Short mmCIF file of C-alpha atoms and ligand atoms in Angstrom, two decimals:
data_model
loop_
_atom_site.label_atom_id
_atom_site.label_comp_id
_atom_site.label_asym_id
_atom_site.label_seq_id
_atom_site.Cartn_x
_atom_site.Cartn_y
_atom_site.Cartn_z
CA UNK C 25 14.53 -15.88 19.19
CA UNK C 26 12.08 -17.29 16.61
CA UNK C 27 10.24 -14.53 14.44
CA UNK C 28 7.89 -15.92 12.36
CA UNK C 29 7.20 -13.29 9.99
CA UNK C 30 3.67 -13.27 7.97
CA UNK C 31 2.69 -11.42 4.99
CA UNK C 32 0.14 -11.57 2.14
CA UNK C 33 -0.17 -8.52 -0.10
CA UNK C 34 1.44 -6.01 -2.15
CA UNK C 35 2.21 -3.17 1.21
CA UNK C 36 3.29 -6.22 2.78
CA UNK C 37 5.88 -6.69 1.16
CA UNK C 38 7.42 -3.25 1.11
CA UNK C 39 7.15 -3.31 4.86
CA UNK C 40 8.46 -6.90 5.91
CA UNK C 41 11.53 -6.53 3.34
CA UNK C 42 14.11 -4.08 5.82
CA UNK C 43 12.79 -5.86 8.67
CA UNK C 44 14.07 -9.52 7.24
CA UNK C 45 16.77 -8.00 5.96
CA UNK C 46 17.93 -6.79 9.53
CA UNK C 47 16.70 -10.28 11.17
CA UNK C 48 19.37 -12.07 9.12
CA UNK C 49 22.20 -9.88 10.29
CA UNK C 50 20.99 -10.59 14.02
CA UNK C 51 22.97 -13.85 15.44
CA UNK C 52 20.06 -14.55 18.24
CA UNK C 53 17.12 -13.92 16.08
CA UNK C 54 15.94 -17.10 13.52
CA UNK C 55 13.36 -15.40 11.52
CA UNK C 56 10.62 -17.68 9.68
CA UNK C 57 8.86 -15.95 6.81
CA UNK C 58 4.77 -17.20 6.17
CA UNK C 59 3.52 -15.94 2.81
CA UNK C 60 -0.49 -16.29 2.86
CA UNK C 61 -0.81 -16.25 -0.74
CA UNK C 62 -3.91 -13.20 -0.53
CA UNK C 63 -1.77 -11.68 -3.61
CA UNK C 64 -0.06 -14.51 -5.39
CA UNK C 65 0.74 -13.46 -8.93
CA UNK C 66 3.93 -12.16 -10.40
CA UNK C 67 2.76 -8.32 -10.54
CA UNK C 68 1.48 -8.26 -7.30
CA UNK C 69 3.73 -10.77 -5.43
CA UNK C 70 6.67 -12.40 -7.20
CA UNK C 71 8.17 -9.34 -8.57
CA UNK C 72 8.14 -7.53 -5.09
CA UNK C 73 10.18 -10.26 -3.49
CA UNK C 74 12.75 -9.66 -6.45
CA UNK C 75 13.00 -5.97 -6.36
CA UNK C 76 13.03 -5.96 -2.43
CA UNK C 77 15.45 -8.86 -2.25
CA UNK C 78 13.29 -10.83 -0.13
CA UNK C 79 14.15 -14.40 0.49
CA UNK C 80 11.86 -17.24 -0.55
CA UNK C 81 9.23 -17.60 1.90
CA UNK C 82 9.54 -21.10 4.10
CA UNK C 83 5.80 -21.76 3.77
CA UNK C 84 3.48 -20.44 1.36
CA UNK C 85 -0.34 -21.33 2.49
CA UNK C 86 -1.84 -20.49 -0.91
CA UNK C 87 -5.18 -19.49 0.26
CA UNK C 88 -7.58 -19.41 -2.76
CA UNK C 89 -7.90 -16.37 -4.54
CA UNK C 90 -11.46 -14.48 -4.53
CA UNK C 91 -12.58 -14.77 -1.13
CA UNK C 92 -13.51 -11.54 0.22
CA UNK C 93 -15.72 -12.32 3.77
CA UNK C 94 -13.69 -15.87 4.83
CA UNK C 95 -10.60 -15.24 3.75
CA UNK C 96 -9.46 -14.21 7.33
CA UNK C 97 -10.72 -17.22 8.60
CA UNK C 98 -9.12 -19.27 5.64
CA UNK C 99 -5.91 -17.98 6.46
CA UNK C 100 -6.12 -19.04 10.05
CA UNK C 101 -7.43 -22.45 9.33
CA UNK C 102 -3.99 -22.59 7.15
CA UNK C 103 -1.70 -21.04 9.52
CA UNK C 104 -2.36 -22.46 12.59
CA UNK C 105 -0.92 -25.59 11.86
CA UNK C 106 2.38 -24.07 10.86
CA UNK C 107 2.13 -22.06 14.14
CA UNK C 108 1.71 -25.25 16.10
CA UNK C 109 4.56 -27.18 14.49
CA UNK C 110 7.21 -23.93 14.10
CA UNK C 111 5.86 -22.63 18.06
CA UNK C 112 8.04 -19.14 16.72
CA UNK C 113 8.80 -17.17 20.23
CA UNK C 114 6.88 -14.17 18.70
CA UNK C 115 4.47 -13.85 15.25
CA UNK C 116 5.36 -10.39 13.62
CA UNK C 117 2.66 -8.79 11.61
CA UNK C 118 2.62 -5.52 9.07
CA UNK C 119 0.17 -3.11 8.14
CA UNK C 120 -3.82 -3.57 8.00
CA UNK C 121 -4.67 -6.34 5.33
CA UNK C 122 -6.76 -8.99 5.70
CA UNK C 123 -3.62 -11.39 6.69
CA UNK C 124 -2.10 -9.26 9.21
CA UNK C 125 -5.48 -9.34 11.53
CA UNK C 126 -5.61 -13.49 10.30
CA UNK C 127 -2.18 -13.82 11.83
CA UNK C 128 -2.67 -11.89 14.68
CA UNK C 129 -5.48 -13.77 15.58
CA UNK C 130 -3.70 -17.14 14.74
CA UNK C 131 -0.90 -16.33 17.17
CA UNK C 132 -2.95 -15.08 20.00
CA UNK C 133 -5.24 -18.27 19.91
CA UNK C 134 -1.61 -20.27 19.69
CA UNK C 135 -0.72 -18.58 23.08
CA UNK C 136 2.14 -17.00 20.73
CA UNK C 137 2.86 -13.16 21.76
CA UNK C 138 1.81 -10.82 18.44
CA UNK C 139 3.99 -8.05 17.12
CA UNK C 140 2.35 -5.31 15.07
CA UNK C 141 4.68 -3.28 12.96
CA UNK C 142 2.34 -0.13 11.54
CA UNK C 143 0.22 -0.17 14.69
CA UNK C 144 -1.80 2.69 16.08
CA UNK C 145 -3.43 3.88 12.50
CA UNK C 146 -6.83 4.93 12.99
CA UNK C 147 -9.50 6.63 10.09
CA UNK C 148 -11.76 6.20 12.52
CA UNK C 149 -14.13 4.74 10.08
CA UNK C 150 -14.61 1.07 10.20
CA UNK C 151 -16.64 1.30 6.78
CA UNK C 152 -12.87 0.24 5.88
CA UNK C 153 -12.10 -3.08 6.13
CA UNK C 154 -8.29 -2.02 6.48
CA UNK C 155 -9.15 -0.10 9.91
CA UNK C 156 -11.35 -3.05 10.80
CA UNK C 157 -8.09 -5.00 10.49
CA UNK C 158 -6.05 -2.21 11.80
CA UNK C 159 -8.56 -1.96 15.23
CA UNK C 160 -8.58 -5.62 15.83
CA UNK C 161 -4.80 -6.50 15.29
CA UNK C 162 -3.40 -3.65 17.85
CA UNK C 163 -6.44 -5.35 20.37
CA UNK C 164 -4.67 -8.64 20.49
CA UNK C 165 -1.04 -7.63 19.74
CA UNK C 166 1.72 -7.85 22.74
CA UNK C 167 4.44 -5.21 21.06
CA UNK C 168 3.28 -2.33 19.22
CA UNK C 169 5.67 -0.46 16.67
CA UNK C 170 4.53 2.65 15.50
CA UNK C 171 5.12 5.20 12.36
CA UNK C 172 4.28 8.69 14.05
CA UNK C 173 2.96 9.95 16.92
CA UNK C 174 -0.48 10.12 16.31
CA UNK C 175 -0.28 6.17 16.32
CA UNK C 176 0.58 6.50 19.52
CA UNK C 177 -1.71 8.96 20.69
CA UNK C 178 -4.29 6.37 19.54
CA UNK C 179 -3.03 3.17 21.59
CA UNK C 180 -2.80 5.63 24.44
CA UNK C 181 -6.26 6.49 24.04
CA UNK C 182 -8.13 2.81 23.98
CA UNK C 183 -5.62 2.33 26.70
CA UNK C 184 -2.84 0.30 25.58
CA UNK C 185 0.08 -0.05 27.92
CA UNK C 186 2.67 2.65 27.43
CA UNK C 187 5.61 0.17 27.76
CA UNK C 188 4.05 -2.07 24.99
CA UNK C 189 3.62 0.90 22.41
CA UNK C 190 7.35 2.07 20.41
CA UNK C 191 7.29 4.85 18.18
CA UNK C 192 10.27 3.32 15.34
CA UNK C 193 9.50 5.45 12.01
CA UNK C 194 8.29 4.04 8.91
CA UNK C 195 9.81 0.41 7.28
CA UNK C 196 7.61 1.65 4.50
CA UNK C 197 10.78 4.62 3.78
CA UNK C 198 13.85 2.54 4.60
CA UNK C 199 12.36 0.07 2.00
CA UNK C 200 12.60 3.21 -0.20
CA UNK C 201 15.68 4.71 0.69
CA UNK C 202 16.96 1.16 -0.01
CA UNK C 203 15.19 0.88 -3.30
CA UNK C 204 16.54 4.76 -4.49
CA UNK C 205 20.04 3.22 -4.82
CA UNK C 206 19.08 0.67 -6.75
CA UNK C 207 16.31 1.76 -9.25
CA UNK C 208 18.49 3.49 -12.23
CA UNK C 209 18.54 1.63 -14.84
CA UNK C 210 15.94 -0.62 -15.94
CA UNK C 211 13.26 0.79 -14.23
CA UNK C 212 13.70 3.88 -15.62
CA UNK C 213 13.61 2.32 -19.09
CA UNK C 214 10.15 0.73 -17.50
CA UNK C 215 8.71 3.95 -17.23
CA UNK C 216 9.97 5.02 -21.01
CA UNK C 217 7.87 1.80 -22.05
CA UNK C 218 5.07 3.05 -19.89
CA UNK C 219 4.47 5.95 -21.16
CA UNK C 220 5.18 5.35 -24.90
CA UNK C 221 2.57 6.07 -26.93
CA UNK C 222 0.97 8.84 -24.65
CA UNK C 223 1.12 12.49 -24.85
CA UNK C 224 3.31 12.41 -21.94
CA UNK C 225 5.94 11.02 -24.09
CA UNK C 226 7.01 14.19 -25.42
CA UNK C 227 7.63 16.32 -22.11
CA UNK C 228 7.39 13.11 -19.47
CA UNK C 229 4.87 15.40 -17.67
CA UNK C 230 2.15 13.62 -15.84
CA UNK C 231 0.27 12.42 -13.06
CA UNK C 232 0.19 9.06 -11.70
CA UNK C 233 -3.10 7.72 -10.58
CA UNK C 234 -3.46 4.39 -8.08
CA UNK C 235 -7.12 3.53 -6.80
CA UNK C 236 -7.95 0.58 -5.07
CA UNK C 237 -10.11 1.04 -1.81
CA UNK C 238 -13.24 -1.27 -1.41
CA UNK C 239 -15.38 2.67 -0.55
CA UNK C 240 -14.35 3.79 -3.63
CA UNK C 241 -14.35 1.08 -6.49
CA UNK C 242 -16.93 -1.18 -5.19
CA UNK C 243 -19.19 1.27 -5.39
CA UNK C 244 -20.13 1.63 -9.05
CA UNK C 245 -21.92 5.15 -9.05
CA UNK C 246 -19.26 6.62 -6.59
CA UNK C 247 -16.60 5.20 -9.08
CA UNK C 248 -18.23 6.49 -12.20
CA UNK C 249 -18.35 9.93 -10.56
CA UNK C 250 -14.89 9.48 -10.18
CA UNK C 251 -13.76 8.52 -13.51
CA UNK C 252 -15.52 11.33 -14.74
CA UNK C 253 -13.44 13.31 -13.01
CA UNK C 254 -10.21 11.82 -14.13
CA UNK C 255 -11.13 12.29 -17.96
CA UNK C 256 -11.62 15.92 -16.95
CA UNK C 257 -8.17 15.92 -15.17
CA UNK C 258 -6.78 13.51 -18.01
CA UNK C 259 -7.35 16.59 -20.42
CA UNK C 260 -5.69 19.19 -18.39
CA UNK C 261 -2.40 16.30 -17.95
CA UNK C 262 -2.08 12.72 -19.20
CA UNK C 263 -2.61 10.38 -16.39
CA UNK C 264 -0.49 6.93 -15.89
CA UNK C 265 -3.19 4.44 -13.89
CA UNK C 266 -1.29 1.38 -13.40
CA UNK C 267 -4.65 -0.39 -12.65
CA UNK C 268 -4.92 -2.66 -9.11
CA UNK C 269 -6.39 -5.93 -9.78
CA UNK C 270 -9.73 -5.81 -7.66
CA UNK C 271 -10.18 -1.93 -9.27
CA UNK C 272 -9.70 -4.09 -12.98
CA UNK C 273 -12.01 -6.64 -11.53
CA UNK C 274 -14.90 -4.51 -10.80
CA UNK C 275 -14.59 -1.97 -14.23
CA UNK C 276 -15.41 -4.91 -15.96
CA UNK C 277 -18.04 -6.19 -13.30
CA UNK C 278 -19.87 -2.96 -14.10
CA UNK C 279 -19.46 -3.36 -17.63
CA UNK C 280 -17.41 -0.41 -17.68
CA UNK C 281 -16.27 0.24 -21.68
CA UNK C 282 -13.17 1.38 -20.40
CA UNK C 283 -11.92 -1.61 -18.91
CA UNK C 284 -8.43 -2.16 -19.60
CA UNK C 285 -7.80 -5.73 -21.76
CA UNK C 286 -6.51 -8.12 -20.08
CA UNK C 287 -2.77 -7.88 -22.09
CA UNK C 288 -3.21 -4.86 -23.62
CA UNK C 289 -3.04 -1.07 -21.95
CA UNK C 290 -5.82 1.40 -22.91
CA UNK C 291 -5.21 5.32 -23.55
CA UNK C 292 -8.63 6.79 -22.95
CA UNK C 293 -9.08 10.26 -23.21
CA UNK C 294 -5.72 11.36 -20.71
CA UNK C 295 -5.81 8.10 -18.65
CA UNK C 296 -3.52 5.81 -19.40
CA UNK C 297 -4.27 2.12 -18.16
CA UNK C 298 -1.42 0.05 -17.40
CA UNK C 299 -1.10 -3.27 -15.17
CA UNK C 300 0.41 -2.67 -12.00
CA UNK C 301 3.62 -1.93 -11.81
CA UNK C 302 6.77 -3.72 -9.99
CA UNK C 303 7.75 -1.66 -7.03
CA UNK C 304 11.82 -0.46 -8.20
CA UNK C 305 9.41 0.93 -11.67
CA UNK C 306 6.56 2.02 -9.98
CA UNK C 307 8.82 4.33 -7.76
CA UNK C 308 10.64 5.27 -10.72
CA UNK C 309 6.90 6.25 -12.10
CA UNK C 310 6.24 8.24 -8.98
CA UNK C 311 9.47 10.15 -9.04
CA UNK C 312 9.21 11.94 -12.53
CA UNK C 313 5.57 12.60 -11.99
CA UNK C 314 4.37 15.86 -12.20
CA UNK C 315 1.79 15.10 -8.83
CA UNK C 316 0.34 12.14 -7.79
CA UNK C 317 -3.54 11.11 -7.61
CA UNK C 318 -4.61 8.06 -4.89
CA UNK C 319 -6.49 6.51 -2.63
CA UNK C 320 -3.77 4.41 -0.77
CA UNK C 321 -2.37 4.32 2.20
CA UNK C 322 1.33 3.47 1.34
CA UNK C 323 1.57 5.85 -1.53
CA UNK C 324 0.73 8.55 0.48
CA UNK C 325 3.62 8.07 2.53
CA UNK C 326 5.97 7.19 -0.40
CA UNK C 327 5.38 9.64 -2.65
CA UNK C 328 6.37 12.74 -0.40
CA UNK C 329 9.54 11.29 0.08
CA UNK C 330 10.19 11.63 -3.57
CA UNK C 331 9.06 14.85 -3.31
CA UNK C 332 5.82 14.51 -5.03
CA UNK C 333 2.61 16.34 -3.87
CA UNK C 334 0.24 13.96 -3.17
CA UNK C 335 -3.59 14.69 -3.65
CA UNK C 336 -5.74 11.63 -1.61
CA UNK C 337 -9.28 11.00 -2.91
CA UNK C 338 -10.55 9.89 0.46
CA UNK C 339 -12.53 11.85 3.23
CA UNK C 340 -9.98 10.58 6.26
CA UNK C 341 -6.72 9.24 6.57
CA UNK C 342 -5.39 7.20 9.27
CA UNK C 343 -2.15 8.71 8.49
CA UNK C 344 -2.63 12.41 9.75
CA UNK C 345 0.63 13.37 9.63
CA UNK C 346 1.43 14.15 6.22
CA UNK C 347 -1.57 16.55 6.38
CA UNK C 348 -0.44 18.25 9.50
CA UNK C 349 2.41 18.89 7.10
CA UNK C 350 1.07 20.10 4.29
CA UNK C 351 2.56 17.80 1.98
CA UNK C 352 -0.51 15.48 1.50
CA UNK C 353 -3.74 17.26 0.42
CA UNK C 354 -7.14 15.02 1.36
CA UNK C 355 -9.66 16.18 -1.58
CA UNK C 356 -12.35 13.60 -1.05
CA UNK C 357 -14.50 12.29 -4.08
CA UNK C 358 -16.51 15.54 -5.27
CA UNK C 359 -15.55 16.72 -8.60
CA UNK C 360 -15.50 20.57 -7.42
CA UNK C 361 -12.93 19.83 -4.72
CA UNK C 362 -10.61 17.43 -6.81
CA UNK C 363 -10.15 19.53 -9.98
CA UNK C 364 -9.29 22.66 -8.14
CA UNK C 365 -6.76 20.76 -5.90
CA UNK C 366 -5.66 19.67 -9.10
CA UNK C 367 -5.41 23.07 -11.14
CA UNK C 368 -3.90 24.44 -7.43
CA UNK C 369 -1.36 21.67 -7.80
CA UNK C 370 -0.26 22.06 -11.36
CA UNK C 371 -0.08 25.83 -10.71
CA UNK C 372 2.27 25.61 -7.68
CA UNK C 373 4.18 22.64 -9.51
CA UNK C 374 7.73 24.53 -9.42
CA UNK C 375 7.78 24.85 -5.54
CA UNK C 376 8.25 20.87 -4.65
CA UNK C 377 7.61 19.61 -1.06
CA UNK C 378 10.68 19.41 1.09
CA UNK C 379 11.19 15.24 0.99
CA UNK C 380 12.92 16.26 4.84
CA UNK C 381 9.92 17.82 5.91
CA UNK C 382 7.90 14.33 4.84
CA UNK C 383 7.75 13.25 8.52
CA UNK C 384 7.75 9.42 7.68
CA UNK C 385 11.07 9.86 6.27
CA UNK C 386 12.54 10.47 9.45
N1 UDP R 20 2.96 -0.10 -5.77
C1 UDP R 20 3.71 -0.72 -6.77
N2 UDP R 20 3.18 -0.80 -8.03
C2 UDP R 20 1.97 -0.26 -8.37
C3 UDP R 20 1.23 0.41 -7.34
C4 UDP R 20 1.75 0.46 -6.05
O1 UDP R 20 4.81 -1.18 -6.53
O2 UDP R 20 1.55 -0.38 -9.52
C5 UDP R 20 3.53 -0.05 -4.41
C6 UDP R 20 3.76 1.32 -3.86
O3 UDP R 20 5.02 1.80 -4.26
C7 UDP R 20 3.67 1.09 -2.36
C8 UDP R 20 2.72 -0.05 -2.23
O4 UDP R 20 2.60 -0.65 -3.52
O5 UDP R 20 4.94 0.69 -1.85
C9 UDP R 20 1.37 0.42 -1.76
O6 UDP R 20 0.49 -0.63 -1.83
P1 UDP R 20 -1.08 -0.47 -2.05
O7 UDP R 20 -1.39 0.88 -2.57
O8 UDP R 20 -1.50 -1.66 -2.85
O9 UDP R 20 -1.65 -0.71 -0.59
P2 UDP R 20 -1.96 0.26 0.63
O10 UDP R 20 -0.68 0.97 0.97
O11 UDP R 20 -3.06 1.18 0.21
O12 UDP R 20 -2.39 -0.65 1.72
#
C-alpha cells in the first residue's frame, strides 16, 4: 500500500512523526512523505524533523510564505501534480491546518481515498480557521482516526458512517512518550540558556506562555487586553513566551514597543520573549514549569501529560476532554477570570495533575 503522507506546519510534525515511524517497520505499506512548505524555516520546520527523527521529505512543494486566504488553493495547485504522478493508494492527513484540508481536497478531486488522523474535533465555532479546516477535511475524508470520544460523538452526529470512524488515541502523546526518553541532556541545558538572565533563574519557577490563534493576535485591542494581563501575571511569576512567528509578525504590525528583536530576546516586565523553541527543548520548557498559559490546541494536550496544569485563554475547545477532566482549565480572555485562575493555580501548585488521568495519554 502507498501512503502518501502530507504535512506543513509545526503540530504536523509532532503528529506524522510515530505514524512514519511505524509505516517503515510495515513490509506492505510504502509510505511517501509531501512537505507543503506552510512552515519552512529551521525553528518551525527543520529542527522538528531532527528532534522527531523524521526522514527527509520526498517532495517539498515550497508554497510561498505569507499567503493567508490562497494558500489552500496554492497548495493544491502544487500537490496535485505529485498526486497524479505518485497515484498513492490512500493520502493521509493530520490535524486542522491549512494543508491538511489542501490535501484532503487534492486527494478527493484525484479520486484518491483521504485519511484523517485527528478527525472529529469540533469548537463549534468556525470564526477559527482551524475548525473551518477541521469541518471540511472529515466531509471529504474516507477513514477517520480519532483522539477521544467526543470526536466520535461528533462524526456520529453529521452522520458519518460508523465503520469509517476509529477511535486510536492521540499520535500527539506517543510522539511524547517517544521524545521523554530522549530529551535529557541538551535540551535541558536549552532551557538553562532560556531562562538565563530572568528572575526565574534563581528558583527555575515559572510559567510558560504560547499564543498564536488568528481570534486572539490578529485582533490588536483583544491582544493588548491580553498582554496587559500577562504583565500583571508576569509580576506575580516570570513568564517564558517563546513567541510564534505570525504572533511576532503582528506585535510589530501594531507597532507594539514590546516586540521582540528579531535576534535578540526581550525581558519585559515578567515576560520573557524568546523565539520558538525546538520541540525535545520546548518539552523540556513545559516540564519544569510551574503552570502553563496558551491558546493552542496541541499544548493543551501535551502539557497534562507532563503533569502541568494547563490554563487555555480561549472561550471553547474542540478538545473537551481534558476539561471533563479537570486537568485543563478554559479561562477565556477577560482579565478577572485569567488572574484568578492564575492565583488559584499557583496556590494549588503542590497537588500536580495525575499525567494517567490526562485522557490523551491513554
Ligand atoms: N512547540 C514547540 N516549540 C514551541 C512551541 C510549541 O516545539 O516554541 C510544539 C508543542 O510542543 C506542540 C506543538 O508545537 O507539540 C503545538 O503546535 P502549535 O501550538 O503551533 O499548534 P496547534 O497545536 O495549536 O495547532
Amino acid at each position: 500500500m502507498r501512503i502518501m503522507n502530507v504535512v506543513g506546519a509545526r503540530p504536523n510534525f509532532v503528529k506524522i512523526a510515530p505514524l512514519i515511524s511505524e509505516m517503515r517497520k510495515c513490509q506492505d505499506i510504502s509510505p511517501l512523505l509531501v512537505h507543503t512548505g506552510q512552515h519552512y524555516d529551521e525553528k518551525m520546520s527543520d529542527s522538528f524533523f531532527r528532534d522527531l527523527e523524521i526522514p527527509v521529505p520526498d517532495y517539498n512543494l515550497c508554497v510561498p510564505p505569507g499567503l493567508r486566504v490562497t494558500q489552500v488553493s496554492e497548495i493544491m495547485v502544487r500537490l496535485a501534480p505529485v498526486v497524479m504522478r505518485e497515484r498513492p493508494d490512500v493520502v493521509l492527513v493530520v490535524g486542522d491546518v491549512n494543508s491538511t484540508l489542501a490535501a484532503a481536497l487534492t486527494a478527493v478531486r484525484s479520486c484518491v481515498p483521504v485519511a484523517h488522523v485527528e478527525a472529529g474535533l469540533r469548537s463549534f465555532d468556525l470564526r477559527m480557521p482551524e475548525e473551518v479546516n477541521r469541518v471540511m477535511t472529515d466531509e471529504v475524508s474516507d477513514l477517520m482516526f480519532v483522539t477521544e470520544p467526543s470526536g466520535v460523538e461528533n462524526l456520529l452526529k453529521e452522520g458519518k458512517p460508523p465503520q469509517r470512524i476509529f477511535l486510536v488515541g492521540n499520535v500527539m502523546i506517543d510522539s511524547l512518550k517517544r521524545a521523554l526518553r530522549r530529551m535529557e541532556g541538551s535540551a535541558i541545558s536549552a532551557v538553562r540558556n532560556a531562562l538565563r538572565g530572568t528572575s526565574a533563574a534563581p528558583s527555575l519557577r515559572y510559567a510558560v506562555l504560547t499564543l498564536h490563534r488568528q481570534g486572539l493576535v490578529d485582533d490588536p485591542v483583544l491582544f493588548g487586553k491580553v498582554w496587559k494581563v500577562l504583565e500583571e501575571i508576569g509580576c506575580r511569576v516570570p513568564i517564558i513566551f517563546p513567541v510564534h512567528p505570525r504572533t511576532h509578525l503582528r506585535m510589530r504590525q501594531i507597532g507594539c514597543r514590546r516586540s521582540m528583536a528579531d535576534e535578540d530576546r526581550g525581558n519585559f516586565d515578567g515576560i520573557h520573549m524568546i523565539p520558538p523553541m525546538g520541540y525535545l527543548e520546548f518539552l523540556s520548557l513545559q516540564r519544569q514549569a510551574a503552570f502553563v498559559l496558551t491558546d493552542s490546541g496541541g499544548v493543551q494536550e501535551e502539557a497534562p501529560s507532563l503533569g502541568k496544569r494547563v490554563l487555555v485563554m480561549r472561550d471553547v475547545t474542540e478538545r473537551p476532554e481534558g476539561i471533563q477532566h479537570g486537568i485543563i482549565k478554559l479561562v477565556g480572555t477577560r482579565q478577572a477570570d485569567i488572574v484568578s485562575a492564575v492565583i488559584e493555580t499557583l496556590q494549588d501548585e503542590g497537588s500536580r495533575p495525575n499525567p494517567g488521568a490526562n485522557p490523551s495519554g491513554e
